[in-house]
Amino acid sequence: MRTVSIFGATGSVGMSTLDLIQREPDAYQVVALTANSDVEGLAQAAKATGAQIAVIGDPARYDALKAALAGSGVEAAAGEEALVDVAGSGADWTMASIVGCAGLRPTMAALKAGGTVALANKESLVSAGGLMMEAARASGATLLPVDSEHNAIFQCLAGGTLDDVARIILTASGGPFRTRSRAEMADITPQQAVAHPNWSMGAKISVDSATMMNKGLEFIEAAYLFPVGLDRIEILVHPQSVIHSMVEYRDRSTLAQLGSPDMRIPIAHALAWPRRIATPCQPLDLARIGRLDFEAPDPDRFPALRLARQAAEAGGAVPAILNAANEVAVAAFLAGRVRFLDIAMIVEEVLTRYSAPAPHAIADVLAADAAARVMAGQVMERLTAC
């Protein structure tokens, strides 16, 4: 029986992971579940799975969680340090799906503990990729990608080597505004931006998909996970989201991983790896789909792609700055404080105005992240004052 901890258990990835685990209750023992503020969802999941401990990220919600778990035998804890302590407690398999840079310290703790870490928190790897990969090497941890694109690449590399790779091709749906002009995107609302045509995701990731920053972050993530060189990683828009990514080898054979757009498929691959388990997902019906379309991405309409590539090329603390500014800008957009097209503009101005030394420890990453957030706030203040 594999012991499991799920960080971000009440989010879409966390709930999909719980769904799969509950279908094979004899194979997995849930040790810990965490959430940011959803006490009711966390307590319900912890009691249903018999978790040993449930941790709420917001310390102000501790009493509510403790009350919700009363009599269940599930221990309650709260706060960032509790998240880090639980992450380092040594579960066999950890799902790292806390959204944003908030997941960085728990993910690092899980990697240092030396188990298997299924990574659905791309922002952590974007901000501290070098440090995370070094932590995994030092502890012997196994890092498995859960993003559908990186999981697809991982599957396509089975039996091959990075030395034989000619190109890694990250596919992108193009988001809900793929065919719109810049002018047509000027008045996009948060409700429109979170309505992804293919995937069911959280609000932040959905907005990132709409701006295509999500694909930019995945480009940086791929550079750390599959170090073939930035010039051999490409992005290809594929609106149907059937091919999740491809690997072209130097003999010009191209392997692609296909599947329905359901996150339970890559989660199941990571959960059971190196074996496979059944999922309740819809089988792929290519006859019904009928066609697969492809087009080059447009960095003029979607400047987040250009910004992410520039950040990857610059390296050091720049990807962390990019990610922090984007998180602030997206949150402001969702709150109605800035417009859709302002998101990339805010990120670009922060990248232009702020720099930091290359990080040598997590504290350096967090310092750069914090300073970039302050700068993003200042940029937004000037923007909204105009």
mmCIF file of C-alpha atoms in Angstrom:
data_model
loop_
_atom_site.group_PDB
_atom_site.id
_atom_site.type_symbol
_atom_site.label_atom_id
_atom_site.label_comp_id
_atom_site.label_asym_id
_atom_site.label_seq_id
_atom_site.Cartn_x
_atom_site.Cartn_y
_atom_site.Cartn_z
ATOM 1 C CA MET A 1 0.000 0.000 0.000
ATOM 2 C CA ARG A 2 1.366 3.399 -1.034
ATOM 3 C CA THR A 3 1.063 6.260 1.482
ATOM 4 C CA VAL A 4 -0.192 9.473 -0.090
ATOM 5 C CA SER A 5 -0.296 13.169 0.817
ATOM 6 C CA ILE A 6 -2.263 15.664 -1.262
ATOM 7 C CA PHE A 7 -1.397 19.354 -1.067
ATOM 8 C CA GLY A 8 -4.244 21.393 -2.485
ATOM 9 C CA ALA A 9 -6.799 18.640 -1.886
ATOM 10 C CA THR A 10 -9.879 20.803 -2.473
ATOM 11 C CA GLY A 11 -8.715 22.195 -5.833
ATOM 12 C CA SER A 12 -9.513 20.608 -9.177
ATOM 13 C CA VAL A 13 -6.313 18.516 -9.313
ATOM 14 C CA GLY A 14 -6.610 17.495 -5.673
ATOM 15 C CA MET A 15 -10.220 16.398 -6.064
ATOM 16 C CA SER A 16 -9.384 14.452 -9.214
ATOM 17 C CA THR A 17 -6.593 12.702 -7.311
ATOM 18 C CA LEU A 18 -8.982 11.814 -4.482
ATOM 19 C CA ASP A 19 -11.464 10.472 -7.018
ATOM 20 C CA LEU A 20 -8.859 8.081 -8.389
ATOM 21 C CA ILE A 21 -7.634 6.999 -4.955
ATOM 22 C CA GLN A 22 -11.131 6.238 -3.749
ATOM 23 C CA ARG A 23 -11.589 3.916 -6.707
ATOM 24 C CA GLU A 24 -8.646 1.791 -5.477
ATOM 25 C CA PRO A 25 -8.892 2.057 -1.684
ATOM 26 C CA ASP A 26 -6.716 -1.009 -1.072
ATOM 27 C CA ALA A 27 -3.791 0.449 -3.002
ATOM 28 C CA TYR A 28 -3.426 3.826 -1.284
ATOM 29 C CA GLN A 29 -3.434 5.083 2.294
ATOM 30 C CA VAL A 30 -4.044 8.821 2.646
ATOM 31 C CA VAL A 31 -1.708 10.318 5.241
ATOM 32 C CA ALA A 32 -2.272 14.058 4.868
ATOM 33 C CA LEU A 33 -4.583 16.433 3.061
ATOM 34 C CA THR A 34 -4.230 20.205 2.873
ATOM 35 C CA ALA A 35 -6.228 23.179 1.642
ATOM 36 C CA ASN A 36 -5.830 26.925 1.781
ATOM 37 C CA SER A 37 -9.148 28.001 3.307
ATOM 38 C CA ASP A 38 -11.884 25.493 2.365
ATOM 39 C CA VAL A 39 -12.497 24.000 5.804
ATOM 40 C CA GLU A 40 -15.676 22.174 4.861
ATOM 41 C CA GLY A 41 -14.191 20.544 1.762
ATOM 42 C CA LEU A 42 -10.981 19.613 3.558
ATOM 43 C CA ALA A 43 -12.743 18.104 6.565
ATOM 44 C CA GLN A 44 -15.117 16.136 4.358
ATOM 45 C CA ALA A 45 -12.256 14.709 2.285
ATOM 46 C CA ALA A 46 -10.155 13.901 5.355
ATOM 47 C CA LYS A 47 -12.980 12.005 7.038
ATOM 48 C CA ALA A 48 -13.919 10.182 3.824
ATOM 49 C CA THR A 49 -10.354 8.949 3.253
ATOM 50 C CA GLY A 50 -9.364 8.358 6.875
ATOM 51 C CA ALA A 51 -6.465 10.801 6.619
ATOM 52 C CA GLN A 52 -4.168 11.046 9.607
ATOM 53 C CA ILE A 53 -3.889 14.841 9.460
ATOM 54 C CA ALA A 54 -5.586 17.749 7.707
ATOM 55 C CA VAL A 55 -3.812 21.093 7.400
ATOM 56 C CA ILE A 56 -5.498 24.381 6.548
ATOM 57 C CA GLY A 57 -3.148 27.020 5.186
ATOM 58 C CA ASP A 58 -5.029 29.961 6.709
ATOM 59 C CA PRO A 59 -4.248 29.954 10.468
ATOM 60 C CA ALA A 60 -7.468 31.880 11.163
ATOM 61 C CA ARG A 61 -9.423 28.815 10.005
ATOM 62 C CA TYR A 62 -7.810 26.404 12.473
ATOM 63 C CA ASP A 63 -10.604 26.457 15.054
ATOM 64 C CA ALA A 64 -13.206 25.867 12.364
ATOM 65 C CA LEU A 65 -11.225 22.908 11.012
ATOM 66 C CA LYS A 66 -10.713 21.425 14.456
ATOM 67 C CA ALA A 67 -14.452 21.672 15.122
ATOM 68 C CA ALA A 68 -15.284 20.105 11.764
ATOM 69 C CA LEU A 69 -12.978 17.153 12.510
ATOM 70 C CA ALA A 70 -14.084 16.633 16.106
ATOM 71 C CA GLY A 71 -14.579 12.968 16.882
ATOM 72 C CA SER A 72 -13.191 11.794 13.540
ATOM 73 C CA GLY A 73 -9.704 10.859 14.726
ATOM 74 C CA VAL A 74 -8.170 13.177 12.103
ATOM 75 C CA GLU A 75 -5.596 15.597 13.517
ATOM 76 C CA ALA A 76 -6.001 19.274 12.615
ATOM 77 C CA ALA A 77 -3.184 21.744 11.962
ATOM 78 C CA ALA A 78 -2.833 25.144 10.348
ATOM 79 C CA GLY A 79 -0.345 27.576 8.852
ATOM 80 C CA GLU A 80 2.578 27.526 6.460
ATOM 81 C CA GLU A 81 4.994 25.840 8.872
ATOM 82 C CA ALA A 82 2.514 23.014 9.435
ATOM 83 C CA LEU A 83 2.262 22.565 5.650
ATOM 84 C CA VAL A 84 6.045 22.359 5.384
ATOM 85 C CA ASP A 85 6.333 19.949 8.324
ATOM 86 C CA VAL A 86 3.708 17.602 6.879
ATOM 87 C CA ALA A 87 5.294 17.769 3.425
ATOM 88 C CA GLY A 88 8.586 16.637 4.886
ATOM 89 C CA SER A 89 7.105 13.773 6.895
ATOM 90 C CA GLY A 90 7.952 11.193 4.265
ATOM 91 C CA ALA A 91 4.834 10.003 2.424
ATOM 92 C CA ASP A 92 5.614 7.571 -0.376
ATOM 93 C CA TRP A 93 3.806 9.782 -2.894
ATOM 94 C CA THR A 94 2.932 13.471 -2.664
ATOM 95 C CA MET A 95 0.635 15.430 -4.960
ATOM 96 C CA ALA A 96 1.952 19.015 -5.070
ATOM 97 C CA SER A 97 -1.017 20.973 -6.383
ATOM 98 C CA ILE A 98 -1.062 24.149 -4.302
ATOM 99 C CA VAL A 99 -1.596 26.940 -6.824
ATOM 100 C CA GLY A 100 1.068 29.594 -7.195
ATOM 101 C CA CYS A 101 4.340 30.289 -5.420
ATOM 102 C CA ALA A 102 2.621 29.437 -2.120
ATOM 103 C CA GLY A 103 3.368 25.817 -2.953
ATOM 104 C CA LEU A 104 7.127 26.308 -3.190
ATOM 105 C CA ARG A 105 8.201 25.563 0.397
ATOM 106 C CA PRO A 106 5.969 22.490 0.866
ATOM 107 C CA THR A 107 7.067 21.105 -2.505
ATOM 108 C CA MET A 108 10.728 21.578 -1.603
ATOM 109 C CA ALA A 109 10.153 19.851 1.731
ATOM 110 C CA ALA A 110 8.569 16.878 -0.034
ATOM 111 C CA LEU A 111 11.483 16.650 -2.470
ATOM 112 C CA LYS A 112 14.021 16.771 0.356
ATOM 113 C CA ALA A 113 12.172 13.922 2.084
ATOM 114 C CA GLY A 114 13.109 11.723 -0.868
ATOM 115 C CA GLY A 115 9.778 10.227 -1.918
ATOM 116 C CA THR A 116 7.874 10.554 -5.171
ATOM 117 C CA VAL A 117 6.498 14.035 -5.852
ATOM 118 C CA ALA A 118 3.810 14.474 -8.493
ATOM 119 C CA LEU A 119 4.138 18.093 -9.562
ATOM 120 C CA ALA A 120 1.004 19.975 -10.588
ATOM 121 C CA ASN A 121 2.308 23.285 -9.235
ATOM 122 C CA LYS A 122 4.201 24.678 -12.200
ATOM 123 C CA GLU A 123 4.801 28.024 -10.502
ATOM 124 C CA SER A 124 7.163 26.396 -7.987
ATOM 125 C CA LEU A 125 9.318 24.895 -10.706
ATOM 126 C CA VAL A 126 9.244 28.123 -12.720
ATOM 127 C CA SER A 127 10.387 30.172 -9.712
ATOM 128 C CA ALA A 128 12.958 27.773 -8.285
ATOM 129 C CA GLY A 129 13.582 25.137 -10.933
ATOM 130 C CA GLY A 130 17.316 24.825 -10.443
ATOM 131 C CA LEU A 131 17.006 24.511 -6.668
ATOM 132 C CA MET A 132 14.166 22.001 -6.924
ATOM 133 C CA MET A 133 15.962 19.769 -9.414
ATOM 134 C CA GLU A 134 19.091 19.840 -7.233
ATOM 135 C CA ALA A 135 17.013 18.941 -4.145
ATOM 136 C CA ALA A 136 15.540 15.970 -5.992
ATOM 137 C CA ARG A 137 18.979 14.770 -7.092
ATOM 138 C CA ALA A 138 20.422 15.150 -3.594
ATOM 139 C CA SER A 139 17.646 13.206 -1.847
ATOM 140 C CA GLY A 140 16.974 10.659 -4.570
ATOM 141 C CA ALA A 141 13.385 11.885 -4.899
ATOM 142 C CA THR A 142 11.409 11.061 -8.020
ATOM 143 C CA LEU A 143 9.751 14.084 -9.632
ATOM 144 C CA LEU A 144 6.830 13.197 -11.893
ATOM 145 C CA PRO A 145 5.129 15.856 -14.041
ATOM 146 C CA VAL A 146 1.332 16.067 -13.794
ATOM 147 C CA ASP A 147 0.594 18.911 -16.195
ATOM 148 C CA SER A 148 -0.922 17.130 -19.180
ATOM 149 C CA GLU A 149 1.750 18.480 -21.524
ATOM 150 C CA HIS A 150 4.764 17.514 -19.423
ATOM 151 C CA ASN A 151 3.240 14.193 -18.500
ATOM 152 C CA ALA A 152 2.760 13.559 -22.223
ATOM 153 C CA ILE A 153 6.415 14.372 -22.903
ATOM 154 C CA PHE A 154 7.458 12.067 -20.064
ATOM 155 C CA GLN A 155 5.424 9.268 -21.607
ATOM 156 C CA CYS A 156 6.837 9.956 -25.090
ATOM 157 C CA LEU A 157 10.376 9.731 -23.688
ATOM 158 C CA ALA A 158 9.832 6.200 -22.375
ATOM 159 C CA GLY A 159 12.476 4.075 -24.058
ATOM 160 C CA GLY A 160 14.284 7.107 -25.453
ATOM 161 C CA THR A 161 16.948 9.481 -24.165
ATOM 162 C CA LEU A 162 17.254 13.257 -24.134
ATOM 163 C CA ASP A 163 20.389 12.954 -26.279
ATOM 164 C CA ASP A 164 18.238 11.580 -29.075
ATOM 165 C CA VAL A 165 15.628 14.343 -28.913
ATOM 166 C CA ALA A 166 15.483 16.782 -31.832
ATOM 167 C CA ARG A 167 12.475 18.756 -30.595
ATOM 168 C CA ILE A 168 9.997 18.850 -27.745
ATOM 169 C CA ILE A 169 6.664 20.200 -28.955
ATOM 170 C CA LEU A 170 4.348 21.611 -26.290
ATOM 171 C CA THR A 171 0.801 21.763 -27.560
ATOM 172 C CA ALA A 172 -1.553 24.550 -26.511
ATOM 173 C CA SER A 173 -5.303 24.832 -26.926
ATOM 174 C CA GLY A 174 -4.937 28.547 -27.577
ATOM 175 C CA GLY A 175 -7.486 29.293 -24.867
ATOM 176 C CA PRO A 176 -10.935 30.825 -25.272
ATOM 177 C CA PHE A 177 -9.675 33.847 -27.248
ATOM 178 C CA ARG A 178 -7.492 32.061 -29.784
ATOM 179 C CA THR A 179 -9.201 33.673 -32.777
ATOM 180 C CA ARG A 180 -9.776 37.137 -31.315
ATOM 181 C CA SER A 181 -7.806 40.226 -32.253
ATOM 182 C CA ARG A 182 -6.089 42.389 -29.634
ATOM 183 C CA ALA A 183 -8.845 44.952 -30.031
ATOM 184 C CA GLU A 184 -11.514 42.307 -29.414
ATOM 185 C CA MET A 185 -9.760 41.235 -26.213
ATOM 186 C CA ALA A 186 -9.781 44.721 -24.693
ATOM 187 C CA ASP A 187 -13.070 44.274 -22.843
ATOM 188 C CA ILE A 188 -12.785 40.612 -21.826
ATOM 189 C CA THR A 189 -14.416 39.933 -18.449
ATOM 190 C CA PRO A 190 -13.180 37.520 -15.779
ATOM 191 C CA GLN A 191 -16.239 35.346 -16.422
ATOM 192 C CA GLN A 192 -15.285 35.023 -20.082
ATOM 193 C CA ALA A 193 -11.622 34.359 -19.284
ATOM 194 C CA VAL A 194 -12.283 31.460 -16.913
ATOM 195 C CA ALA A 195 -14.532 29.672 -19.430
ATOM 196 C CA HIS A 196 -11.940 27.389 -21.023
ATOM 197 C CA PRO A 197 -13.264 25.569 -24.103
ATOM 198 C CA ASN A 198 -11.719 22.170 -23.280
ATOM 199 C CA TRP A 199 -10.459 21.896 -19.704
ATOM 200 C CA SER A 200 -12.075 22.289 -16.298
ATOM 201 C CA MET A 201 -9.539 24.231 -14.226
ATOM 202 C CA GLY A 202 -9.285 26.731 -11.409
ATOM 203 C CA ALA A 203 -9.729 30.447 -12.049
ATOM 204 C CA LYS A 204 -6.042 31.415 -11.972
ATOM 205 C CA ILE A 205 -4.944 28.680 -14.372
ATOM 206 C CA SER A 206 -7.888 29.416 -16.658
ATOM 207 C CA VAL A 207 -6.902 33.084 -16.921
ATOM 208 C CA ASP A 208 -3.304 32.050 -17.576
ATOM 209 C CA SER A 209 -4.576 29.844 -20.387
ATOM 210 C CA ALA A 210 -6.569 32.756 -21.800
ATOM 211 C CA THR A 211 -3.478 35.019 -21.855
ATOM 212 C CA MET A 212 -1.313 32.023 -22.875
ATOM 213 C CA MET A 213 0.952 32.749 -19.914
ATOM 214 C CA ASN A 214 0.133 29.212 -18.828
ATOM 215 C CA LYS A 215 1.933 27.922 -21.904
ATOM 216 C CA GLY A 216 4.798 30.308 -21.265
ATOM 217 C CA LEU A 217 5.170 28.963 -17.730
ATOM 218 C CA GLU A 218 5.013 25.429 -19.117
ATOM 219 C CA PHE A 219 7.804 26.324 -21.548
ATOM 220 C CA ILE A 220 10.012 27.272 -18.588
ATOM 221 C CA GLU A 221 8.899 24.177 -16.686
ATOM 222 C CA ALA A 222 9.787 21.954 -19.648
ATOM 223 C CA ALA A 223 13.245 23.498 -19.811
ATOM 224 C CA TYR A 224 13.935 22.303 -16.256
ATOM 225 C CA LEU A 225 12.278 18.892 -16.542
ATOM 226 C CA PHE A 226 13.688 18.023 -19.961
ATOM 227 C CA PRO A 227 16.978 19.920 -20.396
ATOM 228 C CA VAL A 228 17.454 19.665 -24.157
ATOM 229 C CA GLY A 229 18.054 23.399 -24.636
ATOM 230 C CA LEU A 230 15.548 26.199 -25.151
ATOM 231 C CA ASP A 231 16.064 26.166 -28.914
ATOM 232 C CA ARG A 232 14.659 22.628 -29.048
ATOM 233 C CA ILE A 233 11.428 23.369 -27.175
ATOM 234 C CA GLU A 234 8.577 24.694 -29.292
ATOM 235 C CA ILE A 235 4.922 25.600 -28.771
ATOM 236 C CA LEU A 236 2.230 24.516 -31.209
ATOM 237 C CA VAL A 237 -1.419 25.557 -30.963
ATOM 238 C CA HIS A 238 -3.768 22.566 -31.218
ATOM 239 C CA PRO A 239 -7.351 23.663 -30.468
ATOM 240 C CA GLN A 240 -8.849 20.201 -29.931
ATOM 241 C CA SER A 241 -6.531 19.358 -26.990
ATOM 242 C CA VAL A 242 -6.297 15.747 -28.132
ATOM 243 C CA ILE A 243 -2.518 15.593 -28.628
ATOM 244 C CA HIS A 244 -1.103 16.713 -25.299
ATOM 245 C CA SER A 245 2.484 17.094 -26.513
ATOM 246 C CA MET A 246 5.017 15.469 -28.813
ATOM 247 C CA VAL A 247 8.664 14.474 -28.922
ATOM 248 C CA GLU A 248 10.547 14.410 -32.199
ATOM 249 C CA TYR A 249 13.703 12.293 -32.210
ATOM 250 C CA ARG A 250 16.780 12.846 -34.341
ATOM 251 C CA ASP A 251 15.722 10.083 -36.718
ATOM 252 C CA ARG A 252 12.648 12.333 -37.350
ATOM 253 C CA SER A 253 10.239 9.921 -35.721
ATOM 254 C CA THR A 254 7.685 11.903 -33.736
ATOM 255 C CA LEU A 255 5.854 10.348 -30.802
ATOM 256 C CA ALA A 256 2.656 11.936 -29.520
ATOM 257 C CA GLN A 257 0.543 11.210 -26.452
ATOM 258 C CA LEU A 258 -3.189 11.461 -27.100
ATOM 259 C CA GLY A 259 -6.149 11.376 -24.760
ATOM 260 C CA SER A 260 -9.397 13.004 -23.744
ATOM 261 C CA PRO A 261 -8.977 16.401 -22.011
ATOM 262 C CA ASP A 262 -9.398 15.010 -18.499
ATOM 263 C CA MET A 263 -6.755 15.686 -15.856
ATOM 264 C CA ARG A 264 -7.438 12.334 -14.239
ATOM 265 C CA ILE A 265 -5.476 10.699 -17.074
ATOM 266 C CA PRO A 266 -2.075 12.322 -16.337
ATOM 267 C CA ILE A 267 -2.807 12.173 -12.590
ATOM 268 C CA ALA A 268 -3.459 8.431 -12.841
ATOM 269 C CA HIS A 269 -0.208 7.968 -14.745
ATOM 270 C CA ALA A 270 1.745 9.728 -11.992
ATOM 271 C CA LEU A 271 -0.218 8.065 -9.179
ATOM 272 C CA ALA A 272 0.412 4.518 -10.342
ATOM 273 C CA TRP A 273 3.769 4.956 -12.094
ATOM 274 C CA PRO A 274 5.529 2.801 -13.196
ATOM 275 C CA ARG A 275 2.357 0.725 -13.590
ATOM 276 C CA ARG A 276 -1.005 1.885 -14.941
ATOM 277 C CA ILE A 277 -4.472 1.901 -13.440
ATOM 278 C CA ALA A 278 -7.941 2.136 -14.923
ATOM 279 C CA THR A 279 -9.682 5.522 -14.949
ATOM 280 C CA PRO A 280 -13.334 6.483 -15.474
ATOM 281 C CA CYS A 281 -12.299 8.862 -18.270
ATOM 282 C CA GLN A 282 -13.942 8.836 -21.674
ATOM 283 C CA PRO A 283 -12.024 6.818 -24.286
ATOM 284 C CA LEU A 284 -10.655 8.795 -27.191
ATOM 285 C CA ASP A 285 -13.009 8.663 -30.200
ATOM 286 C CA LEU A 286 -11.003 9.990 -33.133
ATOM 287 C CA ALA A 287 -13.742 9.148 -35.626
ATOM 288 C CA ARG A 288 -16.123 11.433 -33.765
ATOM 289 C CA ILE A 289 -13.508 14.175 -33.412
ATOM 290 C CA GLY A 290 -12.856 13.915 -37.111
ATOM 291 C CA ARG A 291 -9.955 16.327 -37.456
ATOM 292 C CA LEU A 292 -6.921 17.658 -35.636
ATOM 293 C CA ASP A 293 -5.849 21.229 -36.364
ATOM 294 C CA PHE A 294 -2.554 22.991 -35.709
ATOM 295 C CA GLU A 295 -1.266 26.532 -35.996
ATOM 296 C CA ALA A 296 1.713 28.573 -34.891
ATOM 297 C CA PRO A 297 1.254 30.669 -31.729
ATOM 298 C CA ASP A 298 0.962 34.438 -32.139
ATOM 299 C CA PRO A 299 3.248 36.273 -29.666
ATOM 300 C CA ASP A 300 1.925 39.633 -30.883
ATOM 301 C CA ARG A 301 -1.646 38.935 -29.777
ATOM 302 C CA PHE A 302 -0.411 36.927 -26.785
ATOM 303 C CA PRO A 303 2.754 38.684 -25.541
ATOM 304 C CA ALA A 304 2.956 36.443 -22.458
ATOM 305 C CA LEU A 305 4.605 33.837 -24.706
ATOM 306 C CA ARG A 306 7.383 36.281 -25.618
ATOM 307 C CA LEU A 307 7.847 37.366 -22.001
ATOM 308 C CA ALA A 308 8.136 33.789 -20.760
ATOM 309 C CA ARG A 309 10.717 32.871 -23.385
ATOM 310 C CA GLN A 310 12.744 35.962 -22.519
ATOM 311 C CA ALA A 311 12.588 35.013 -18.835
ATOM 312 C CA ALA A 312 13.757 31.479 -19.610
ATOM 313 C CA GLU A 313 16.659 32.836 -21.661
ATOM 314 C CA ALA A 314 17.652 35.256 -18.911
ATOM 315 C CA GLY A 315 17.451 32.622 -16.174
ATOM 316 C CA GLY A 316 18.463 33.429 -12.609
ATOM 317 C CA ALA A 317 15.672 35.126 -10.680
ATOM 318 C CA VAL A 318 13.866 36.378 -13.796
ATOM 319 C CA PRO A 319 11.390 33.468 -14.071
ATOM 320 C CA ALA A 320 10.455 33.979 -10.403
ATOM 321 C CA ILE A 321 9.876 37.687 -11.064
ATOM 322 C CA LEU A 322 7.761 36.861 -14.114
ATOM 323 C CA ASN A 323 5.647 34.424 -12.120
ATOM 324 C CA ALA A 324 5.157 36.751 -9.146
ATOM 325 C CA ALA A 325 4.108 39.693 -11.308
ATOM 326 C CA ASN A 326 1.724 37.486 -13.235
ATOM 327 C CA GLU A 327 0.106 36.131 -10.066
ATOM 328 C CA VAL A 328 -0.518 39.668 -8.814
ATOM 329 C CA ALA A 329 -1.855 40.861 -12.164
ATOM 330 C CA VAL A 330 -4.174 37.864 -12.599
ATOM 331 C CA ALA A 331 -5.563 38.279 -9.079
ATOM 332 C CA ALA A 332 -6.222 41.945 -9.814
ATOM 333 C CA PHE A 333 -7.967 41.065 -13.078
ATOM 334 C CA LEU A 334 -10.176 38.497 -11.358
ATOM 335 C CA ALA A 335 -11.043 41.155 -8.765
ATOM 336 C CA GLY A 336 -12.008 43.621 -11.500
ATOM 337 C CA ARG A 337 -9.155 46.027 -10.761
ATOM 338 C CA VAL A 338 -7.340 45.800 -14.114
ATOM 339 C CA ARG A 339 -8.307 44.803 -17.640
ATOM 340 C CA PHE A 340 -7.427 41.599 -19.444
ATOM 341 C CA LEU A 341 -4.767 43.130 -21.682
ATOM 342 C CA ASP A 342 -3.202 44.865 -18.675
ATOM 343 C CA ILE A 343 -1.977 41.522 -17.306
ATOM 344 C CA ALA A 344 0.904 41.053 -19.744
ATOM 345 C CA MET A 345 1.647 44.791 -19.710
ATOM 346 C CA ILE A 346 2.065 44.748 -15.910
ATOM 347 C CA VAL A 347 4.336 41.705 -16.100
ATOM 348 C CA GLU A 348 6.482 43.284 -18.794
ATOM 349 C CA GLU A 349 6.923 46.525 -16.861
ATOM 350 C CA VAL A 350 7.941 44.641 -13.713
ATOM 351 C CA LEU A 351 10.480 42.639 -15.721
ATOM 352 C CA THR A 352 11.852 45.880 -17.157
ATOM 353 C CA ARG A 353 12.079 47.739 -13.862
ATOM 354 C CA TYR A 354 13.143 45.064 -11.369
ATOM 355 C CA SER A 355 16.031 42.609 -11.241
ATOM 356 C CA ALA A 356 17.493 40.399 -8.533
ATOM 357 C CA PRO A 357 20.592 38.216 -8.141
ATOM 358 C CA ALA A 358 20.383 34.584 -9.146
ATOM 359 C CA PRO A 359 18.959 32.641 -6.197
ATOM 360 C CA HIS A 360 21.153 30.266 -4.200
ATOM 361 C CA ALA A 361 18.476 29.250 -1.689
ATOM 362 C CA ILE A 362 14.708 29.252 -1.335
ATOM 363 C CA ALA A 363 14.952 32.412 0.780
ATOM 364 C CA ASP A 364 16.460 34.204 -2.242
ATOM 365 C CA VAL A 365 13.575 33.063 -4.444
ATOM 366 C CA LEU A 366 11.001 34.199 -1.897
ATOM 367 C CA ALA A 367 12.735 37.573 -1.541
ATOM 368 C CA ALA A 368 12.680 38.140 -5.299
ATOM 369 C CA ASP A 369 9.058 36.989 -5.396
ATOM 370 C CA ALA A 370 8.042 39.413 -2.634
ATOM 371 C CA ALA A 371 9.835 42.368 -4.198
ATOM 372 C CA ALA A 372 8.312 41.637 -7.605
ATOM 373 C CA ARG A 373 4.836 41.590 -6.041
ATOM 374 C CA VAL A 374 5.438 44.994 -4.484
ATOM 375 C CA MET A 375 6.620 46.333 -7.822
ATOM 376 C CA ALA A 376 3.572 44.858 -9.582
ATOM 377 C CA GLY A 377 1.333 46.582 -7.060
ATOM 378 C CA GLN A 378 3.041 49.898 -7.743
ATOM 379 C CA VAL A 379 2.645 49.434 -11.496
ATOM 380 C CA MET A 380 -1.049 48.721 -11.047
ATOM 381 C CA GLU A 381 -1.535 51.792 -8.877
ATOM 382 C CA ARG A 382 -0.136 54.015 -11.616
ATOM 383 C CA LEU A 383 -2.170 52.166 -14.223
ATOM 384 C CA THR A 384 -5.481 52.532 -12.417
ATOM 385 C CA ALA A 385 -4.767 56.159 -11.541
ATOM 386 C CA CYS A 386 -4.555 57.078 -15.217
#
